[in-house]
Amino acid sequence: QLGTAIGFLLPPVLVPNTPDDIDLMAHNISIMFYGTAIVSTLLFFLAGVVFEEKPKYPPSHSQAVLQNMPPEDYSYKQSIINLFKNVPFILLLISYGIMTGAFYSVSTLLNQMIVTHYEGEEVNAGRIGLTLVVAGMVGSIICGLWLDYTKTYKQTTLIVYILSFIGLLVFTFTLDLGYLIIVFVTGGVLGFFMTGYLPLGFEFAVEITYPESEGTSSGLLNASAQIFGIVFTLVQGKLTTDYSPRAGNLFLCAWIFVGIILTALIKSDLRRHNVNSGIVNLDVKAVPVDSPVEPENTTLKIQSAL
């Protein structure tokens, strides 16, 4: 999210609007892209050198169980099939795609929306985007802490979804009032809730799909978000160009309302939380992953318990 915030702040500065000098604009764009390539390459090498595959000790009972399952028992294909048979996950997959796709669309078209009503304010549009994402970082942290403390996955997800819907409505109907400070405030509130939803969606998905791989469920959520993001950006962009930013934002509001209904229908079956809390019958100890000592046959117990 911090990288996204920088992505809002730097491009208007590195590539100022110079419609009378296309060569200068092309030069500035190339500098921005080469800079991005250098940073990305550095991060690639850091990821390869610094990060370890897994921690020395499993962080929870549920992870200890998964680490002691034989690798040959895992099938990516079967995991996909299991997830698509999981109705609560399918509802979350669609609702997460709607919310995150709407956020992607708003982020992509924010500059166009701002400049439509505030001509020549490209730099401030970038700052509004920065405000939106930074507020979202705070929202993500607060929502994560709240979720960790209360374990109210469905309730928190639904409340944040509803507040995001209200935030987008307020942003939509205050965008053309002529006061940039209002756009800064409403954009920050919108980002706080829309970005705060992102970790909630991932955590909720892991809860209702355990013991399926977290990477598989997260990958499907990301794919859903990208698909909805592409469609929403194209449609909202067309509505914004042909009519007004309000028309494009109302299009997103309608879809987010659908997402609220789908979220309300999700059955909150907190499988991972039940394992970690000892609600299901497990006898698992956190041991080093390279330990020669094998705990009791937890695989059979977890399968029977779920």
PDB file of C-alpha atoms in Angstrom:
ATOM      1  CA  GLN A   1       0.000   0.000   0.000  1.00  0.00           C
ATOM      2  CA  LEU A   2       2.906   2.339   0.688  1.00  0.00           C
ATOM      3  CA  GLY A   3       4.189   1.601  -2.802  1.00  0.00           C
ATOM      4  CA  THR A   4       0.774   2.438  -4.205  1.00  0.00           C
ATOM      5  CA  ALA A   5       0.810   5.714  -2.280  1.00  0.00           C
ATOM      6  CA  ILE A   6       4.202   6.584  -3.769  1.00  0.00           C
ATOM      7  CA  GLY A   7       2.745   5.643  -7.151  1.00  0.00           C
ATOM      8  CA  PHE A   8       0.119   8.336  -6.695  1.00  0.00           C
ATOM      9  CA  LEU A   9       2.610  10.958  -5.503  1.00  0.00           C
ATOM     10  CA  LEU A  10       5.584  10.627  -7.865  1.00  0.00           C
ATOM     11  CA  PRO A  11       4.158  10.274 -11.423  1.00  0.00           C
ATOM     12  CA  PRO A  12       2.575  13.772 -11.535  1.00  0.00           C
ATOM     13  CA  VAL A  13       5.897  15.175 -10.299  1.00  0.00           C
ATOM     14  CA  LEU A  14       8.124  13.120 -12.619  1.00  0.00           C
ATOM     15  CA  VAL A  15       5.828  13.550 -15.624  1.00  0.00           C
ATOM     16  CA  PRO A  16       4.277  17.026 -15.499  1.00  0.00           C
ATOM     17  CA  ASN A  17       1.615  17.846 -18.046  1.00  0.00           C
ATOM     18  CA  THR A  18       3.499  19.275 -21.061  1.00  0.00           C
ATOM     19  CA  PRO A  19       1.063  18.950 -24.002  1.00  0.00           C
ATOM     20  CA  ASP A  20       3.133  21.414 -26.078  1.00  0.00           C
ATOM     21  CA  ASP A  21       6.317  19.351 -25.781  1.00  0.00           C
ATOM     22  CA  ILE A  22       5.625  15.695 -26.500  1.00  0.00           C
ATOM     23  CA  ASP A  23       9.352  14.827 -26.644  1.00  0.00           C
ATOM     24  CA  LEU A  24       9.865  16.144 -23.090  1.00  0.00           C
ATOM     25  CA  MET A  25       6.848  14.167 -21.893  1.00  0.00           C
ATOM     26  CA  ALA A  26       8.228  10.997 -23.521  1.00  0.00           C
ATOM     27  CA  HIS A  27      11.614  11.612 -21.867  1.00  0.00           C
ATOM     28  CA  ASN A  28      10.004  12.055 -18.446  1.00  0.00           C
ATOM     29  CA  ILE A  29       7.911   8.905 -18.860  1.00  0.00           C
ATOM     30  CA  SER A  30      11.022   6.887 -19.785  1.00  0.00           C
ATOM     31  CA  ILE A  31      12.819   8.140 -16.640  1.00  0.00           C
ATOM     32  CA  MET A  32       9.841   7.060 -14.512  1.00  0.00           C
ATOM     33  CA  PHE A  33       9.736   3.598 -16.118  1.00  0.00           C
ATOM     34  CA  TYR A  34      13.503   3.029 -15.848  1.00  0.00           C
ATOM     35  CA  GLY A  35      13.329   4.043 -12.191  1.00  0.00           C
ATOM     36  CA  THR A  36      10.508   1.568 -11.599  1.00  0.00           C
ATOM     37  CA  ALA A  37      12.508  -1.182 -13.330  1.00  0.00           C
ATOM     38  CA  ILE A  38      15.553  -0.527 -11.124  1.00  0.00           C
ATOM     39  CA  VAL A  39      13.521  -0.612  -7.900  1.00  0.00           C
ATOM     40  CA  SER A  40      11.652  -3.769  -8.988  1.00  0.00           C
ATOM     41  CA  THR A  41      14.906  -5.550  -9.868  1.00  0.00           C
ATOM     42  CA  LEU A  42      16.406  -4.627  -6.493  1.00  0.00           C
ATOM     43  CA  LEU A  43      13.330  -5.987  -4.697  1.00  0.00           C
ATOM     44  CA  PHE A  44      13.548  -9.193  -6.749  1.00  0.00           C
ATOM     45  CA  PHE A  45      17.093  -9.863  -5.544  1.00  0.00           C
ATOM     46  CA  LEU A  46      16.239  -8.930  -1.955  1.00  0.00           C
ATOM     47  CA  ALA A  47      13.319 -11.394  -1.979  1.00  0.00           C
ATOM     48  CA  GLY A  48      15.609 -14.157  -3.234  1.00  0.00           C
ATOM     49  CA  VAL A  49      18.378 -13.490  -0.715  1.00  0.00           C
ATOM     50  CA  VAL A  50      16.617 -12.342   2.456  1.00  0.00           C
ATOM     51  CA  PHE A  51      13.333 -14.222   2.728  1.00  0.00           C
ATOM     52  CA  GLU A  52      13.163 -17.742   4.155  1.00  0.00           C
ATOM     53  CA  GLU A  53      10.660 -20.330   2.970  1.00  0.00           C
ATOM     54  CA  LYS A  54       9.037 -20.825   6.383  1.00  0.00           C
ATOM     55  CA  PRO A  55       9.602 -19.928  10.042  1.00  0.00           C
ATOM     56  CA  LYS A  56      11.537 -22.257  12.334  1.00  0.00           C
ATOM     57  CA  TYR A  57       8.483 -22.841  14.510  1.00  0.00           C
ATOM     58  CA  PRO A  58       4.875 -23.074  13.304  1.00  0.00           C
ATOM     59  CA  PRO A  59       3.079 -19.934  14.557  1.00  0.00           C
ATOM     60  CA  SER A  60      -0.139 -21.736  15.539  1.00  0.00           C
ATOM     61  CA  HIS A  61      -1.819 -25.094  16.024  1.00  0.00           C
ATOM     62  CA  SER A  62      -3.497 -24.857  12.632  1.00  0.00           C
ATOM     63  CA  GLN A  63      -0.162 -24.296  10.876  1.00  0.00           C
ATOM     64  CA  ALA A  64       1.484 -27.115  12.819  1.00  0.00           C
ATOM     65  CA  VAL A  65      -1.214 -29.467  11.558  1.00  0.00           C
ATOM     66  CA  LEU A  66      -0.715 -28.404   7.948  1.00  0.00           C
ATOM     67  CA  GLN A  67       3.075 -28.694   8.134  1.00  0.00           C
ATOM     68  CA  ASN A  68       2.820 -32.274   9.356  1.00  0.00           C
ATOM     69  CA  MET A  69       0.609 -33.367   6.485  1.00  0.00           C
ATOM     70  CA  PRO A  70       2.626 -35.387   3.924  1.00  0.00           C
ATOM     71  CA  PRO A  71       3.337 -33.273   0.782  1.00  0.00           C
ATOM     72  CA  GLU A  72       2.082 -36.092  -1.426  1.00  0.00           C
ATOM     73  CA  ASP A  73      -1.369 -35.707   0.145  1.00  0.00           C
ATOM     74  CA  TYR A  74      -1.703 -32.202  -1.310  1.00  0.00           C
ATOM     75  CA  SER A  75      -3.200 -31.753  -4.765  1.00  0.00           C
ATOM     76  CA  TYR A  76      -3.487 -28.272  -6.243  1.00  0.00           C
ATOM     77  CA  LYS A  77      -6.211 -29.434  -8.602  1.00  0.00           C
ATOM     78  CA  GLN A  78      -8.232 -31.010  -5.798  1.00  0.00           C
ATOM     79  CA  SER A  79      -7.736 -27.891  -3.677  1.00  0.00           C
ATOM     80  CA  ILE A  80      -9.236 -25.750  -6.457  1.00  0.00           C
ATOM     81  CA  ILE A  81     -12.171 -28.152  -6.776  1.00  0.00           C
ATOM     82  CA  ASN A  82     -12.756 -28.077  -3.002  1.00  0.00           C
ATOM     83  CA  LEU A  83     -12.743 -24.278  -2.966  1.00  0.00           C
ATOM     84  CA  PHE A  84     -15.252 -24.022  -5.786  1.00  0.00           C
ATOM     85  CA  LYS A  85     -17.526 -26.439  -3.916  1.00  0.00           C
ATOM     86  CA  ASN A  86     -17.360 -24.171  -0.877  1.00  0.00           C
ATOM     87  CA  VAL A  87     -20.414 -21.897  -1.219  1.00  0.00           C
ATOM     88  CA  PRO A  88     -19.343 -19.350   1.445  1.00  0.00           C
ATOM     89  CA  PHE A  89     -15.999 -18.982  -0.322  1.00  0.00           C
ATOM     90  CA  ILE A  90     -17.683 -18.439  -3.699  1.00  0.00           C
ATOM     91  CA  LEU A  91     -19.810 -15.669  -2.181  1.00  0.00           C
ATOM     92  CA  LEU A  92     -16.683 -14.118  -0.660  1.00  0.00           C
ATOM     93  CA  LEU A  93     -14.796 -14.534  -3.937  1.00  0.00           C
ATOM     94  CA  ILE A  94     -17.401 -12.448  -5.771  1.00  0.00           C
ATOM     95  CA  SER A  95     -17.899  -9.858  -3.026  1.00  0.00           C
ATOM     96  CA  TYR A  96     -14.132  -9.429  -2.560  1.00  0.00           C
ATOM     97  CA  GLY A  97     -13.692  -9.033  -6.305  1.00  0.00           C
ATOM     98  CA  ILE A  98     -16.395  -6.357  -6.380  1.00  0.00           C
ATOM     99  CA  MET A  99     -14.941  -4.295  -3.531  1.00  0.00           C
ATOM    100  CA  THR A 100     -11.298  -4.571  -4.549  1.00  0.00           C
ATOM    101  CA  GLY A 101     -12.124  -4.124  -8.236  1.00  0.00           C
ATOM    102  CA  ALA A 102     -14.023  -0.941  -7.345  1.00  0.00           C
ATOM    103  CA  PHE A 103     -11.003   0.303  -5.394  1.00  0.00           C
ATOM    104  CA  TYR A 104      -8.726  -0.423  -8.359  1.00  0.00           C
ATOM    105  CA  SER A 105     -11.111   1.416 -10.663  1.00  0.00           C
ATOM    106  CA  VAL A 106     -11.388   4.484  -8.418  1.00  0.00           C
ATOM    107  CA  SER A 107      -7.601   4.571  -7.997  1.00  0.00           C
ATOM    108  CA  THR A 108      -6.995   4.302 -11.738  1.00  0.00           C
ATOM    109  CA  LEU A 109      -9.526   6.976 -12.734  1.00  0.00           C
ATOM    110  CA  LEU A 110      -9.006   9.312  -9.767  1.00  0.00           C
ATOM    111  CA  ASN A 111      -6.857  11.724 -11.748  1.00  0.00           C
ATOM    112  CA  GLN A 112      -9.454  11.916 -14.524  1.00  0.00           C
ATOM    113  CA  MET A 113     -12.270  12.492 -12.020  1.00  0.00           C
ATOM    114  CA  ILE A 114     -10.395  15.270 -10.205  1.00  0.00           C
ATOM    115  CA  VAL A 115      -9.238  17.070 -13.358  1.00  0.00           C
ATOM    116  CA  THR A 116     -12.786  17.014 -14.751  1.00  0.00           C
ATOM    117  CA  HIS A 117     -13.976  19.257 -11.930  1.00  0.00           C
ATOM    118  CA  TYR A 118     -10.666  20.922 -10.992  1.00  0.00           C
ATOM    119  CA  GLU A 119      -8.780  21.768 -14.167  1.00  0.00           C
ATOM    120  CA  GLY A 120      -4.997  21.908 -13.908  1.00  0.00           C
ATOM    121  CA  GLU A 121      -4.887  20.167 -10.512  1.00  0.00           C
ATOM    122  CA  GLU A 122      -2.959  17.062 -11.589  1.00  0.00           C
ATOM    123  CA  VAL A 123      -0.485  17.373  -8.704  1.00  0.00           C
ATOM    124  CA  ASN A 124      -3.286  17.714  -6.154  1.00  0.00           C
ATOM    125  CA  ALA A 125      -4.993  14.709  -7.747  1.00  0.00           C
ATOM    126  CA  GLY A 126      -1.855  12.717  -6.960  1.00  0.00           C
ATOM    127  CA  ARG A 127      -1.895  14.044  -3.412  1.00  0.00           C
ATOM    128  CA  ILE A 128      -5.529  13.033  -3.017  1.00  0.00           C
ATOM    129  CA  GLY A 129      -4.575   9.559  -4.199  1.00  0.00           C
ATOM    130  CA  LEU A 130      -1.758   9.563  -1.661  1.00  0.00           C
ATOM    131  CA  THR A 131      -4.225  10.555   1.057  1.00  0.00           C
ATOM    132  CA  LEU A 132      -6.596   7.790  -0.017  1.00  0.00           C
ATOM    133  CA  VAL A 133      -3.929   5.084   0.197  1.00  0.00           C
ATOM    134  CA  VAL A 134      -2.221   6.297   3.392  1.00  0.00           C
ATOM    135  CA  ALA A 135      -5.611   6.427   5.112  1.00  0.00           C
ATOM    136  CA  GLY A 136      -6.156   2.909   3.782  1.00  0.00           C
ATOM    137  CA  MET A 137      -2.894   1.747   5.355  1.00  0.00           C
ATOM    138  CA  VAL A 138      -4.143   3.005   8.703  1.00  0.00           C
ATOM    139  CA  GLY A 139      -7.494   1.326   8.063  1.00  0.00           C
ATOM    140  CA  SER A 140      -5.790  -1.973   7.243  1.00  0.00           C
ATOM    141  CA  ILE A 141      -3.813  -1.916  10.502  1.00  0.00           C
ATOM    142  CA  ILE A 142      -6.822  -0.982  12.629  1.00  0.00           C
ATOM    143  CA  CYS A 143      -9.088  -3.558  10.964  1.00  0.00           C
ATOM    144  CA  GLY A 144      -6.402  -6.225  11.376  1.00  0.00           C
ATOM    145  CA  LEU A 145      -5.952  -5.459  15.067  1.00  0.00           C
ATOM    146  CA  TRP A 146      -9.725  -5.420  15.618  1.00  0.00           C
ATOM    147  CA  LEU A 147     -10.096  -8.747  13.826  1.00  0.00           C
ATOM    148  CA  ASP A 148      -7.297 -10.314  15.839  1.00  0.00           C
ATOM    149  CA  TYR A 149      -8.891  -9.114  19.075  1.00  0.00           C
ATOM    150  CA  THR A 150     -12.545  -9.942  18.390  1.00  0.00           C
ATOM    151  CA  LYS A 151     -12.460 -12.774  15.786  1.00  0.00           C
ATOM    152  CA  THR A 152     -15.714 -11.293  14.407  1.00  0.00           C
ATOM    153  CA  TYR A 153     -14.802 -11.971  10.786  1.00  0.00           C
ATOM    154  CA  LYS A 154     -18.192 -11.757   9.102  1.00  0.00           C
ATOM    155  CA  GLN A 155     -19.521  -8.886  11.212  1.00  0.00           C
ATOM    156  CA  THR A 156     -16.401  -6.769  10.705  1.00  0.00           C
ATOM    157  CA  THR A 157     -16.263  -7.528   6.988  1.00  0.00           C
ATOM    158  CA  LEU A 158     -19.930  -6.612   6.540  1.00  0.00           C
ATOM    159  CA  ILE A 159     -19.643  -3.374   8.547  1.00  0.00           C
ATOM    160  CA  VAL A 160     -16.565  -2.227   6.612  1.00  0.00           C
ATOM    161  CA  TYR A 161     -18.330  -3.115   3.349  1.00  0.00           C
ATOM    162  CA  ILE A 162     -21.339  -0.958   4.299  1.00  0.00           C
ATOM    163  CA  LEU A 163     -19.113   1.941   5.411  1.00  0.00           C
ATOM    164  CA  SER A 164     -17.209   1.729   2.111  1.00  0.00           C
ATOM    165  CA  PHE A 165     -20.532   1.986   0.261  1.00  0.00           C
ATOM    166  CA  ILE A 166     -21.500   5.062   2.294  1.00  0.00           C
ATOM    167  CA  GLY A 167     -18.028   6.549   1.802  1.00  0.00           C
ATOM    168  CA  LEU A 168     -18.239   6.172  -1.984  1.00  0.00           C
ATOM    169  CA  LEU A 169     -21.691   7.791  -2.025  1.00  0.00           C
ATOM    170  CA  VAL A 170     -20.418  10.772  -0.021  1.00  0.00           C
ATOM    171  CA  PHE A 171     -17.326  11.052  -2.239  1.00  0.00           C
ATOM    172  CA  THR A 172     -19.516  10.934  -5.359  1.00  0.00           C
ATOM    173  CA  PHE A 173     -21.928  13.686  -4.329  1.00  0.00           C
ATOM    174  CA  THR A 174     -19.272  16.038  -2.885  1.00  0.00           C
ATOM    175  CA  LEU A 175     -16.754  15.717  -5.731  1.00  0.00           C
ATOM    176  CA  ASP A 176     -18.163  18.651  -7.751  1.00  0.00           C
ATOM    177  CA  LEU A 177     -18.721  21.124  -4.894  1.00  0.00           C
ATOM    178  CA  GLY A 178     -15.638  23.118  -5.875  1.00  0.00           C
ATOM    179  CA  TYR A 179     -13.631  22.619  -2.652  1.00  0.00           C
ATOM    180  CA  LEU A 180     -10.525  20.445  -2.936  1.00  0.00           C
ATOM    181  CA  ILE A 181     -10.234  20.155   0.850  1.00  0.00           C
ATOM    182  CA  ILE A 182     -13.568  18.303   0.897  1.00  0.00           C
ATOM    183  CA  VAL A 183     -12.263  15.899  -1.749  1.00  0.00           C
ATOM    184  CA  PHE A 184      -9.158  15.284   0.391  1.00  0.00           C
ATOM    185  CA  VAL A 185     -11.328  14.432   3.408  1.00  0.00           C
ATOM    186  CA  THR A 186     -13.884  12.266   1.590  1.00  0.00           C
ATOM    187  CA  GLY A 187     -11.113  10.529  -0.360  1.00  0.00           C
ATOM    188  CA  GLY A 188      -9.300   9.730   2.881  1.00  0.00           C
ATOM    189  CA  VAL A 189     -12.454   8.307   4.465  1.00  0.00           C
ATOM    190  CA  LEU A 190     -13.153   6.241   1.341  1.00  0.00           C
ATOM    191  CA  GLY A 191      -9.612   4.878   1.281  1.00  0.00           C
ATOM    192  CA  PHE A 192      -9.716   4.084   5.001  1.00  0.00           C
ATOM    193  CA  PHE A 193     -12.615   1.673   4.576  1.00  0.00           C
ATOM    194  CA  MET A 194     -12.039   0.320   1.044  1.00  0.00           C
ATOM    195  CA  THR A 195      -8.370  -0.501   1.669  1.00  0.00           C
ATOM    196  CA  GLY A 196      -9.125  -1.606   5.212  1.00  0.00           C
ATOM    197  CA  TYR A 197     -11.342  -4.277   3.680  1.00  0.00           C
ATOM    198  CA  LEU A 198      -8.444  -5.980   1.853  1.00  0.00           C
ATOM    199  CA  PRO A 199      -6.873  -7.855   4.805  1.00  0.00           C
ATOM    200  CA  LEU A 200     -10.349  -8.712   6.097  1.00  0.00           C
ATOM    201  CA  GLY A 201     -11.157 -10.509   2.864  1.00  0.00           C
ATOM    202  CA  PHE A 202      -7.955 -12.551   2.936  1.00  0.00           C
ATOM    203  CA  GLU A 203      -8.323 -13.525   6.588  1.00  0.00           C
ATOM    204  CA  PHE A 204     -11.996 -14.404   6.231  1.00  0.00           C
ATOM    205  CA  ALA A 205     -11.188 -16.588   3.220  1.00  0.00           C
ATOM    206  CA  VAL A 206      -8.510 -18.504   5.135  1.00  0.00           C
ATOM    207  CA  GLU A 207     -10.940 -19.076   8.010  1.00  0.00           C
ATOM    208  CA  ILE A 208     -13.763 -20.523   5.908  1.00  0.00           C
ATOM    209  CA  THR A 209     -11.505 -22.626   3.642  1.00  0.00           C
ATOM    210  CA  TYR A 210      -9.087 -24.162   6.182  1.00  0.00           C
ATOM    211  CA  PRO A 211      -7.272 -26.563   5.762  1.00  0.00           C
ATOM    212  CA  GLU A 212      -6.963 -25.645   2.077  1.00  0.00           C
ATOM    213  CA  SER A 213      -3.797 -23.786   1.125  1.00  0.00           C
ATOM    214  CA  GLU A 214      -3.818 -20.082   1.970  1.00  0.00           C
ATOM    215  CA  GLY A 215      -1.903 -19.417  -1.238  1.00  0.00           C
ATOM    216  CA  THR A 216      -4.664 -20.993  -3.324  1.00  0.00           C
ATOM    217  CA  SER A 217      -7.525 -19.062  -1.742  1.00  0.00           C
ATOM    218  CA  SER A 218      -5.547 -15.811  -1.789  1.00  0.00           C
ATOM    219  CA  GLY A 219      -4.585 -16.368  -5.417  1.00  0.00           C
ATOM    220  CA  LEU A 220      -8.218 -16.837  -6.417  1.00  0.00           C
ATOM    221  CA  LEU A 221      -9.215 -13.687  -4.514  1.00  0.00           C
ATOM    222  CA  ASN A 222      -6.530 -11.726  -6.337  1.00  0.00           C
ATOM    223  CA  ALA A 223      -7.658 -13.121  -9.686  1.00  0.00           C
ATOM    224  CA  SER A 224     -11.253 -12.137  -8.942  1.00  0.00           C
ATOM    225  CA  ALA A 225     -10.129  -8.626  -7.967  1.00  0.00           C
ATOM    226  CA  GLN A 226      -8.153  -8.235 -11.191  1.00  0.00           C
ATOM    227  CA  ILE A 227     -11.062  -9.383 -13.362  1.00  0.00           C
ATOM    228  CA  PHE A 228     -13.559  -7.069 -11.666  1.00  0.00           C
ATOM    229  CA  GLY A 229     -10.963  -4.282 -11.654  1.00  0.00           C
ATOM    230  CA  ILE A 230     -10.457  -4.490 -15.421  1.00  0.00           C
ATOM    231  CA  VAL A 231     -14.193  -4.563 -16.166  1.00  0.00           C
ATOM    232  CA  PHE A 232     -15.024  -1.790 -13.683  1.00  0.00           C
ATOM    233  CA  THR A 233     -12.211   0.453 -14.937  1.00  0.00           C
ATOM    234  CA  LEU A 234     -13.330   0.083 -18.559  1.00  0.00           C
ATOM    235  CA  VAL A 235     -17.013   0.681 -17.798  1.00  0.00           C
ATOM    236  CA  GLN A 236     -16.462   3.469 -15.284  1.00  0.00           C
ATOM    237  CA  GLY A 237     -13.989   5.143 -17.629  1.00  0.00           C
ATOM    238  CA  LYS A 238     -16.526   5.045 -20.448  1.00  0.00           C
ATOM    239  CA  LEU A 239     -19.292   6.456 -18.222  1.00  0.00           C
ATOM    240  CA  THR A 240     -16.987   9.155 -16.885  1.00  0.00           C
ATOM    241  CA  THR A 241     -15.937  10.218 -20.386  1.00  0.00           C
ATOM    242  CA  ASP A 242     -19.394  10.102 -21.974  1.00  0.00           C
ATOM    243  CA  TYR A 243     -21.404  11.449 -19.039  1.00  0.00           C
ATOM    244  CA  SER A 244     -19.691  12.493 -15.803  1.00  0.00           C
ATOM    245  CA  PRO A 245     -17.601  11.125 -12.911  1.00  0.00           C
ATOM    246  CA  ARG A 246     -20.837  10.892 -10.914  1.00  0.00           C
ATOM    247  CA  ALA A 247     -22.296   8.385 -13.393  1.00  0.00           C
ATOM    248  CA  GLY A 248     -19.191   6.202 -13.161  1.00  0.00           C
ATOM    249  CA  ASN A 249     -19.134   6.300  -9.369  1.00  0.00           C
ATOM    250  CA  LEU A 250     -22.845   5.475  -9.108  1.00  0.00           C
ATOM    251  CA  PHE A 251     -22.160   2.440 -11.301  1.00  0.00           C
ATOM    252  CA  LEU A 252     -19.632   1.270  -8.689  1.00  0.00           C
ATOM    253  CA  CYS A 253     -22.049   2.071  -5.845  1.00  0.00           C
ATOM    254  CA  ALA A 254     -24.648  -0.236  -7.385  1.00  0.00           C
ATOM    255  CA  TRP A 255     -22.175  -3.098  -7.546  1.00  0.00           C
ATOM    256  CA  ILE A 256     -20.899  -2.525  -4.007  1.00  0.00           C
ATOM    257  CA  PHE A 257     -24.513  -2.722  -2.813  1.00  0.00           C
ATOM    258  CA  VAL A 258     -24.703  -6.154  -4.468  1.00  0.00           C
ATOM    259  CA  GLY A 259     -21.498  -7.050  -2.620  1.00  0.00           C
ATOM    260  CA  ILE A 260     -23.113  -6.094   0.693  1.00  0.00           C
ATOM    261  CA  ILE A 261     -25.950  -8.545   0.027  1.00  0.00           C
ATOM    262  CA  LEU A 262     -23.512 -11.338  -0.919  1.00  0.00           C
ATOM    263  CA  THR A 263     -21.406 -10.713   2.202  1.00  0.00           C
ATOM    264  CA  ALA A 264     -24.507 -10.908   4.397  1.00  0.00           C
ATOM    265  CA  LEU A 265     -25.251 -14.355   2.919  1.00  0.00           C
ATOM    266  CA  ILE A 266     -21.832 -15.828   3.813  1.00  0.00           C
ATOM    267  CA  LYS A 267     -21.985 -18.507   6.478  1.00  0.00           C
ATOM    268  CA  SER A 268     -19.331 -17.736   9.086  1.00  0.00           C
ATOM    269  CA  ASP A 269     -17.657 -21.115   9.650  1.00  0.00           C
ATOM    270  CA  LEU A 270     -14.379 -20.221  11.388  1.00  0.00           C
ATOM    271  CA  ARG A 271     -12.507 -23.470  10.855  1.00  0.00           C
ATOM    272  CA  ARG A 272      -8.988 -22.211  11.506  1.00  0.00           C
ATOM    273  CA  HIS A 273     -10.052 -20.311  14.622  1.00  0.00           C
ATOM    274  CA  ASN A 274     -11.750 -23.437  15.984  1.00  0.00           C
ATOM    275  CA  VAL A 275      -8.530 -25.408  15.570  1.00  0.00           C
ATOM    276  CA  ASN A 276      -6.387 -22.727  17.217  1.00  0.00           C
ATOM    277  CA  SER A 277      -8.869 -22.369  20.078  1.00  0.00           C
ATOM    278  CA  GLY A 278      -8.926 -26.097  20.776  1.00  0.00           C
ATOM    279  CA  ILE A 279     -12.646 -26.317  20.007  1.00  0.00           C
ATOM    280  CA  VAL A 280     -11.928 -29.296  17.775  1.00  0.00           C
ATOM    281  CA  ASN A 281     -10.111 -32.320  19.147  1.00  0.00           C
ATOM    282  CA  LEU A 282      -6.439 -31.750  18.336  1.00  0.00           C
ATOM    283  CA  ASP A 283      -3.239 -32.611  20.146  1.00  0.00           C
ATOM    284  CA  VAL A 284      -0.682 -30.483  18.337  1.00  0.00           C
ATOM    285  CA  LYS A 285       2.486 -28.899  19.643  1.00  0.00           C
ATOM    286  CA  ALA A 286       4.496 -26.192  17.880  1.00  0.00           C
ATOM    287  CA  VAL A 287       7.762 -27.927  17.000  1.00  0.00           C
ATOM    288  CA  PRO A 288      10.611 -26.923  14.684  1.00  0.00           C
ATOM    289  CA  VAL A 289       9.832 -27.822  11.086  1.00  0.00           C
ATOM    290  CA  ASP A 290      13.080 -29.750  10.863  1.00  0.00           C
ATOM    291  CA  SER A 291      12.436 -31.646  14.107  1.00  0.00           C
ATOM    292  CA  PRO A 292      12.660 -35.449  13.807  1.00  0.00           C
ATOM    293  CA  VAL A 293       9.873 -35.778  16.368  1.00  0.00           C
ATOM    294  CA  GLU A 294       6.478 -36.242  14.759  1.00  0.00           C
ATOM    295  CA  PRO A 295       3.361 -35.340  16.751  1.00  0.00           C
ATOM    296  CA  GLU A 296       0.393 -37.665  16.865  1.00  0.00           C
ATOM    297  CA  ASN A 297      -1.525 -38.321  13.701  1.00  0.00           C
ATOM    298  CA  THR A 298      -3.093 -34.887  13.498  1.00  0.00           C
ATOM    299  CA  THR A 299      -4.040 -35.277   9.842  1.00  0.00           C
ATOM    300  CA  LEU A 300      -6.752 -37.810  10.575  1.00  0.00           C
ATOM    301  CA  LYS A 301      -8.047 -35.782  13.517  1.00  0.00           C
ATOM    302  CA  ILE A 302      -8.314 -32.540  11.613  1.00  0.00           C
ATOM    303  CA  GLN A 303     -10.088 -34.211   8.704  1.00  0.00           C
ATOM    304  CA  SER A 304     -12.594 -35.890  10.971  1.00  0.00           C
ATOM    305  CA  ALA A 305     -13.125 -32.732  12.981  1.00  0.00           C
ATOM    306  CA  LEU A 306     -13.906 -30.619   9.917  1.00  0.00           C
TER     307      LEU A 306
END
